[in-house]
Amino acid sequence: MENINPLFILQPIIVIALNSALMIYWYKKRRFHTNVWIYTLVAYGVAIALKFVVQLPTIHLVQDAGGVVLGIYYGAQTMIFEVGLAYALAYFAVKHGKLDQRDGEAYGSGLAFWENVFLISIISLVNLVSWYFLIAGGGSLAQLTYDQLAESAPVLFSSNPQALGLVALGTVERISSVMFHIAWGYLCFMAVVYRKKKLFLIALPMGFVDFFVPFAGASLVLFEVGLFVLAATSLFVAWYVTKELRREPKIPPAILENSNSDGSS
C-alpha cells in the first residue's frame, strides 16, 4: 500500500515559517501593539463566518452557473466582508486608542497570518502528518484511509517531481494571499489613521481577487502566475499611494484626536 508523498508536508511548514517570520520582523521593526492579533483575528474570523452564513443557503443557486457568475459571487463576498471588516475593525481600534500608526504593516500581515497559518496551513499540516502515519502504521484503518484519499485526493500520491511542482505552486499561491491581505489591510488601516477614505476605495477592489477562483482549473500554472502578478501589483499600489503619508512627520489626525480626547497634549 502506497503512502502519501511526504513532500506535501513542506508547503504548510514553509507557509507557517514565512508568515511567522513576517510578524516577528514587524514586531522588531515597529514594536506594534499586541492588540493587532486580536483585531485582525476578529476582522478575519467574522468575515469568514459571514461568508459561511451567506454561502450555506445560496451556493447551490450559483454553482451551476459557473464562470463569471460564480466569480462575481466569490469576489463580492471577499470584497465586502474581508476588506470591509478590515476597515471597520481598524476604525474601531484606532478610534478607541487601541492601535496607532505603528501598527499598519502588522495589521495587514496579521490578516494574512490568520488565513494562511491558522485557517489553512496548520489544519493542512495536521491532516497530512496524520494521514502519513496512519497509512504507515498499517492495518484496517490504514487501508480505509488510503482508499478514501486515493478516491478524494489522488494527487497526494504523486511522484517526487510532480509533488515538488505542486508544492511550489501552492506556496506561490499562499505568498500571493499574503501580499493581497497586507495590501488591503494596510490601506484600510492608513485610511482610518489619516482619514483618507480614498485609500479604502483603492483597497476594496483588491478583495475582488476571488473572482478568479472558478477559473483556476483551466491552467493551474497560468492561474498562479497571474494571481502572483496581481498580488504584487496590489502591494506596490498600497506602498505607492501611501508613500507621502509615511514621509509626514506630523501626528495623523485620528491619533491626534484620540490624544486630545484623553486630555493629553
Short mmCIF file of C-alpha atoms in Angstrom, two decimals:
data_model
loop_
_atom_site.label_atom_id
_atom_site.label_comp_id
_atom_site.label_asym_id
_atom_site.label_seq_id
_atom_site.Cartn_x
_atom_site.Cartn_y
_atom_site.Cartn_z
CA MET A 1 0.00 0.00 0.00
CA GLU A 2 1.47 3.29 -1.17
CA ASN A 3 1.75 6.17 1.30
CA ILE A 4 1.14 9.84 0.54
CA ASN A 5 4.18 11.76 -0.65
CA PRO A 6 5.69 13.43 2.43
CA LEU A 7 6.95 16.29 0.26
CA PHE A 8 3.46 17.81 0.51
CA ILE A 9 4.16 18.41 4.21
CA LEU A 10 6.74 21.01 3.15
CA GLN A 11 4.14 23.51 1.93
CA PRO A 12 2.35 24.22 5.23
CA ILE A 13 5.69 24.26 7.06
CA ILE A 14 7.10 26.84 4.64
CA VAL A 15 3.97 28.99 4.80
CA ILE A 16 3.86 28.91 8.60
CA ALA A 17 7.55 29.84 8.78
CA LEU A 18 7.23 32.71 6.30
CA ASN A 19 4.17 34.25 7.95
CA SER A 20 5.62 33.87 11.45
CA ALA A 21 8.91 35.44 10.32
CA LEU A 22 6.97 38.36 8.83
CA MET A 23 5.16 39.07 12.09
CA ILE A 24 8.41 38.80 14.05
CA TYR A 25 10.04 41.21 11.60
CA TRP A 26 7.31 43.83 12.03
CA TYR A 27 7.42 43.50 15.79
CA LYS A 28 11.17 44.08 15.86
CA LYS A 29 10.91 46.97 13.39
CA ARG A 30 7.71 48.67 14.60
CA ARG A 31 7.09 47.26 18.09
CA PHE A 32 3.44 47.02 17.13
CA HIS A 33 0.77 46.67 19.79
CA THR A 34 -0.13 43.10 20.63
CA ASN A 35 -3.78 44.15 20.20
CA VAL A 36 -3.11 43.72 16.49
CA TRP A 37 -3.53 39.98 16.96
CA ILE A 38 -6.98 40.41 18.47
CA TYR A 39 -8.38 42.91 15.98
CA THR A 40 -7.09 41.09 12.93
CA LEU A 41 -8.46 37.81 14.28
CA VAL A 42 -11.89 39.36 14.80
CA ALA A 43 -11.85 41.07 11.38
CA TYR A 44 -10.84 37.92 9.56
CA GLY A 45 -12.82 35.48 11.68
CA VAL A 46 -16.10 37.36 11.38
CA ALA A 47 -15.54 37.78 7.63
CA ILE A 48 -15.13 34.02 7.16
CA ALA A 49 -18.16 33.34 9.36
CA LEU A 50 -20.27 35.73 7.30
CA LYS A 51 -19.11 34.06 4.10
CA PHE A 52 -20.22 30.74 5.51
CA VAL A 53 -23.61 32.15 6.52
CA VAL A 54 -24.14 33.60 3.05
CA GLN A 55 -22.89 30.59 1.10
CA LEU A 56 -24.69 27.88 3.02
CA PRO A 57 -28.18 28.76 1.69
CA THR A 58 -27.11 30.33 -1.64
CA ILE A 59 -24.14 28.47 -3.14
CA HIS A 60 -26.39 25.95 -4.91
CA LEU A 61 -28.11 28.82 -6.73
CA VAL A 62 -24.92 29.94 -8.49
CA GLN A 63 -22.74 26.83 -8.58
CA ASP A 64 -24.20 25.52 -11.82
CA ALA A 65 -23.81 28.92 -13.49
CA GLY A 66 -20.05 28.74 -13.02
CA GLY A 67 -17.65 31.12 -14.75
CA VAL A 68 -18.35 34.83 -14.43
CA VAL A 69 -21.43 34.48 -12.21
CA LEU A 70 -19.63 32.28 -9.69
CA GLY A 71 -16.59 34.56 -9.85
CA ILE A 72 -18.68 37.62 -9.02
CA TYR A 73 -20.34 35.65 -6.21
CA TYR A 74 -16.98 34.84 -4.57
CA GLY A 75 -15.30 38.15 -5.35
CA ALA A 76 -18.12 40.27 -3.97
CA GLN A 77 -18.10 38.39 -0.67
CA THR A 78 -14.36 38.82 -0.17
CA MET A 79 -14.54 42.47 -1.12
CA ILE A 80 -17.45 43.26 1.20
CA PHE A 81 -16.66 41.01 4.15
CA GLU A 82 -12.86 40.76 4.30
CA VAL A 83 -11.92 44.24 3.10
CA GLY A 84 -14.98 45.87 4.64
CA LEU A 85 -14.42 44.33 8.06
CA ALA A 86 -10.69 45.06 7.90
CA TYR A 87 -11.65 48.72 7.62
CA ALA A 88 -14.38 48.53 10.27
CA LEU A 89 -12.13 46.90 12.89
CA ALA A 90 -9.28 49.29 12.12
CA TYR A 91 -11.68 52.20 12.58
CA PHE A 92 -12.90 50.86 15.91
CA ALA A 93 -9.39 50.13 17.21
CA VAL A 94 -7.90 53.47 16.21
CA LYS A 95 -10.91 55.47 17.39
CA HIS A 96 -10.65 53.87 20.83
CA GLY A 97 -6.88 54.33 21.03
CA LYS A 98 -6.08 50.61 20.89
CA LEU A 99 -3.89 50.86 17.78
CA ASP A 100 -1.90 53.66 16.16
CA GLN A 101 0.21 54.40 13.08
CA ARG A 102 2.98 51.98 14.05
CA ASP A 103 0.56 49.08 13.63
CA GLY A 104 -0.29 49.46 9.93
CA GLU A 105 2.05 46.88 8.44
CA ALA A 106 1.38 44.39 11.23
CA TYR A 107 -2.37 44.86 10.77
CA GLY A 108 -2.21 43.77 7.14
CA SER A 109 0.25 40.99 7.96
CA GLY A 110 -1.99 39.83 10.80
CA LEU A 111 -4.91 39.35 8.42
CA ALA A 112 -2.61 37.27 6.21
CA PHE A 113 -1.42 35.28 9.22
CA TRP A 114 -4.86 34.14 10.32
CA GLU A 115 -5.78 32.92 6.85
CA ASN A 116 -2.53 31.34 5.74
CA VAL A 117 -1.27 29.95 9.04
CA PHE A 118 -4.29 29.30 11.21
CA LEU A 119 -7.08 28.53 8.74
CA ILE A 120 -5.09 26.76 6.03
CA SER A 121 -1.57 25.64 6.93
CA ILE A 122 -1.96 24.34 10.48
CA ILE A 123 -5.03 22.32 9.56
CA SER A 124 -3.32 21.06 6.42
CA LEU A 125 -0.17 20.11 8.33
CA VAL A 126 -2.12 18.19 10.98
CA ASN A 127 -4.09 16.32 8.30
CA LEU A 128 -1.07 15.44 6.18
CA VAL A 129 1.00 14.21 9.13
CA SER A 130 -1.94 12.23 10.49
CA TRP A 131 -2.64 10.56 7.15
CA TYR A 132 1.02 9.74 6.62
CA PHE A 133 1.43 7.99 9.96
CA LEU A 134 -1.96 6.29 9.76
CA ILE A 135 -1.06 4.68 6.45
CA ALA A 136 2.49 3.91 7.59
CA GLY A 137 1.08 2.12 10.65
CA GLY A 138 -0.73 -0.48 8.55
CA GLY A 139 -3.90 -2.34 9.47
CA SER A 140 -7.54 -1.84 8.58
CA LEU A 141 -7.55 1.87 9.48
CA ALA A 142 -4.57 2.43 7.21
CA GLN A 143 -6.37 0.70 4.33
CA LEU A 144 -9.51 2.73 4.93
CA THR A 145 -7.50 5.98 5.00
CA TYR A 146 -5.67 5.00 1.82
CA ASP A 147 -8.87 4.11 -0.01
CA GLN A 148 -10.54 7.39 0.94
CA LEU A 149 -7.55 9.51 -0.07
CA ALA A 150 -6.99 7.59 -3.29
CA GLU A 151 -10.53 8.49 -4.27
CA SER A 152 -10.80 12.05 -2.93
CA ALA A 153 -7.21 13.33 -3.21
CA PRO A 154 -5.17 11.09 -5.56
CA VAL A 155 -2.74 13.95 -6.13
CA LEU A 156 -1.25 13.22 -2.67
CA PHE A 157 0.31 10.08 -4.15
CA SER A 158 2.17 11.99 -6.86
CA SER A 159 5.78 11.27 -7.74
CA ASN A 160 8.52 13.47 -6.24
CA PRO A 161 8.89 15.77 -9.30
CA GLN A 162 5.12 16.25 -9.51
CA ALA A 163 4.82 16.81 -5.77
CA LEU A 164 7.60 19.40 -5.75
CA GLY A 165 5.92 21.27 -8.60
CA LEU A 166 2.58 21.30 -6.79
CA VAL A 167 4.22 22.37 -3.53
CA ALA A 168 5.94 25.23 -5.36
CA LEU A 169 2.67 26.38 -6.94
CA GLY A 170 0.79 26.04 -3.67
CA THR A 171 3.45 28.07 -1.85
CA VAL A 172 3.32 30.78 -4.50
CA GLU A 173 -0.47 30.90 -4.06
CA ARG A 174 -0.09 31.42 -0.31
CA ILE A 175 2.51 34.14 -0.89
CA SER A 176 0.06 35.86 -3.22
CA SER A 177 -2.58 35.64 -0.50
CA VAL A 178 -0.17 37.22 1.98
CA MET A 179 0.52 40.13 -0.37
CA PHE A 180 -3.18 40.74 -1.03
CA HIS A 181 -4.04 40.77 2.68
CA ILE A 182 -1.14 43.06 3.51
CA ALA A 183 -2.10 45.43 0.70
CA TRP A 184 -5.76 45.85 1.57
CA GLY A 185 -5.21 45.60 5.33
CA TYR A 186 -2.54 48.30 5.26
CA LEU A 187 -4.64 50.56 3.02
CA CYS A 188 -7.67 50.18 5.28
CA PHE A 189 -5.59 50.98 8.34
CA MET A 190 -3.96 54.03 6.75
CA ALA A 191 -7.36 55.19 5.53
CA VAL A 192 -8.54 55.28 9.13
CA VAL A 193 -5.42 56.75 10.70
CA TYR A 194 -5.04 59.55 8.12
CA ARG A 195 -8.74 59.98 7.36
CA LYS A 196 -8.20 59.22 3.69
CA LYS A 197 -11.28 57.32 2.57
CA LYS A 198 -9.90 57.14 -0.95
CA LEU A 199 -7.38 54.60 0.38
CA PHE A 200 -10.27 52.39 1.44
CA LEU A 201 -11.80 52.77 -2.02
CA ILE A 202 -8.49 51.67 -3.54
CA ALA A 203 -8.41 48.65 -1.22
CA LEU A 204 -11.96 47.48 -1.96
CA PRO A 205 -11.45 46.12 -5.49
CA MET A 206 -8.40 44.17 -4.30
CA GLY A 207 -10.81 41.91 -2.44
CA PHE A 208 -12.45 41.04 -5.73
CA VAL A 209 -9.48 38.74 -6.42
CA ASP A 210 -11.60 35.70 -5.58
CA PHE A 211 -13.43 36.36 -8.84
CA PHE A 212 -10.72 34.26 -10.50
CA VAL A 213 -11.20 31.17 -8.30
CA PRO A 214 -13.63 29.38 -10.67
CA PHE A 215 -11.08 29.69 -13.49
CA ALA A 216 -8.17 28.04 -11.66
CA GLY A 217 -8.83 24.66 -13.29
CA ALA A 218 -8.19 25.94 -16.83
CA SER A 219 -4.42 26.21 -16.27
CA LEU A 220 -3.03 26.00 -12.76
CA VAL A 221 0.37 27.46 -13.66
CA LEU A 222 -1.17 30.39 -15.55
CA PHE A 223 -3.62 30.96 -12.70
CA GLU A 224 -0.91 31.08 -10.03
CA VAL A 225 1.38 33.30 -12.09
CA GLY A 226 -1.46 35.69 -12.86
CA LEU A 227 -2.53 35.75 -9.22
CA PHE A 228 1.03 36.49 -8.11
CA VAL A 229 1.33 39.38 -10.57
CA LEU A 230 -1.96 40.87 -9.35
CA ALA A 231 -0.89 40.46 -5.72
CA ALA A 232 2.50 42.08 -6.31
CA THR A 233 0.78 44.93 -8.18
CA SER A 234 -1.68 45.43 -5.30
CA LEU A 235 1.17 45.56 -2.81
CA PHE A 236 3.04 48.08 -4.95
CA VAL A 237 -0.08 50.23 -5.26
CA ALA A 238 -0.57 50.17 -1.48
CA TRP A 239 3.03 51.25 -0.97
CA TYR A 240 2.93 53.92 -3.67
CA VAL A 241 -0.31 55.67 -2.70
CA THR A 242 0.77 55.93 0.96
CA LYS A 243 4.40 56.98 0.48
CA GLU A 244 3.68 60.68 1.05
CA LEU A 245 1.82 59.88 4.27
CA ARG A 246 4.79 57.91 5.58
CA ARG A 247 7.03 60.91 4.97
CA GLU A 248 4.85 63.25 7.03
CA PRO A 249 6.38 63.92 10.46
CA LYS A 250 3.10 65.20 11.87
CA ILE A 251 0.83 63.11 14.06
CA PRO A 252 -2.01 61.57 11.99
CA PRO A 253 -5.43 63.25 12.52
CA ALA A 254 -7.07 60.19 14.06
CA ILE A 255 -4.23 59.71 16.54
CA LEU A 256 -4.18 63.41 17.44
CA GLU A 257 -7.93 63.40 18.08
CA ASN A 258 -7.60 60.40 20.39
CA SER A 259 -4.80 62.08 22.31
CA ASN A 260 -6.84 65.25 22.78
CA SER A 261 -9.92 63.35 23.90
CA ASP A 262 -7.79 61.64 26.54
CA GLY A 263 -6.63 65.01 27.83
CA SER A 264 -3.04 64.59 26.69
CA SER A 265 -1.05 67.08 24.67
#
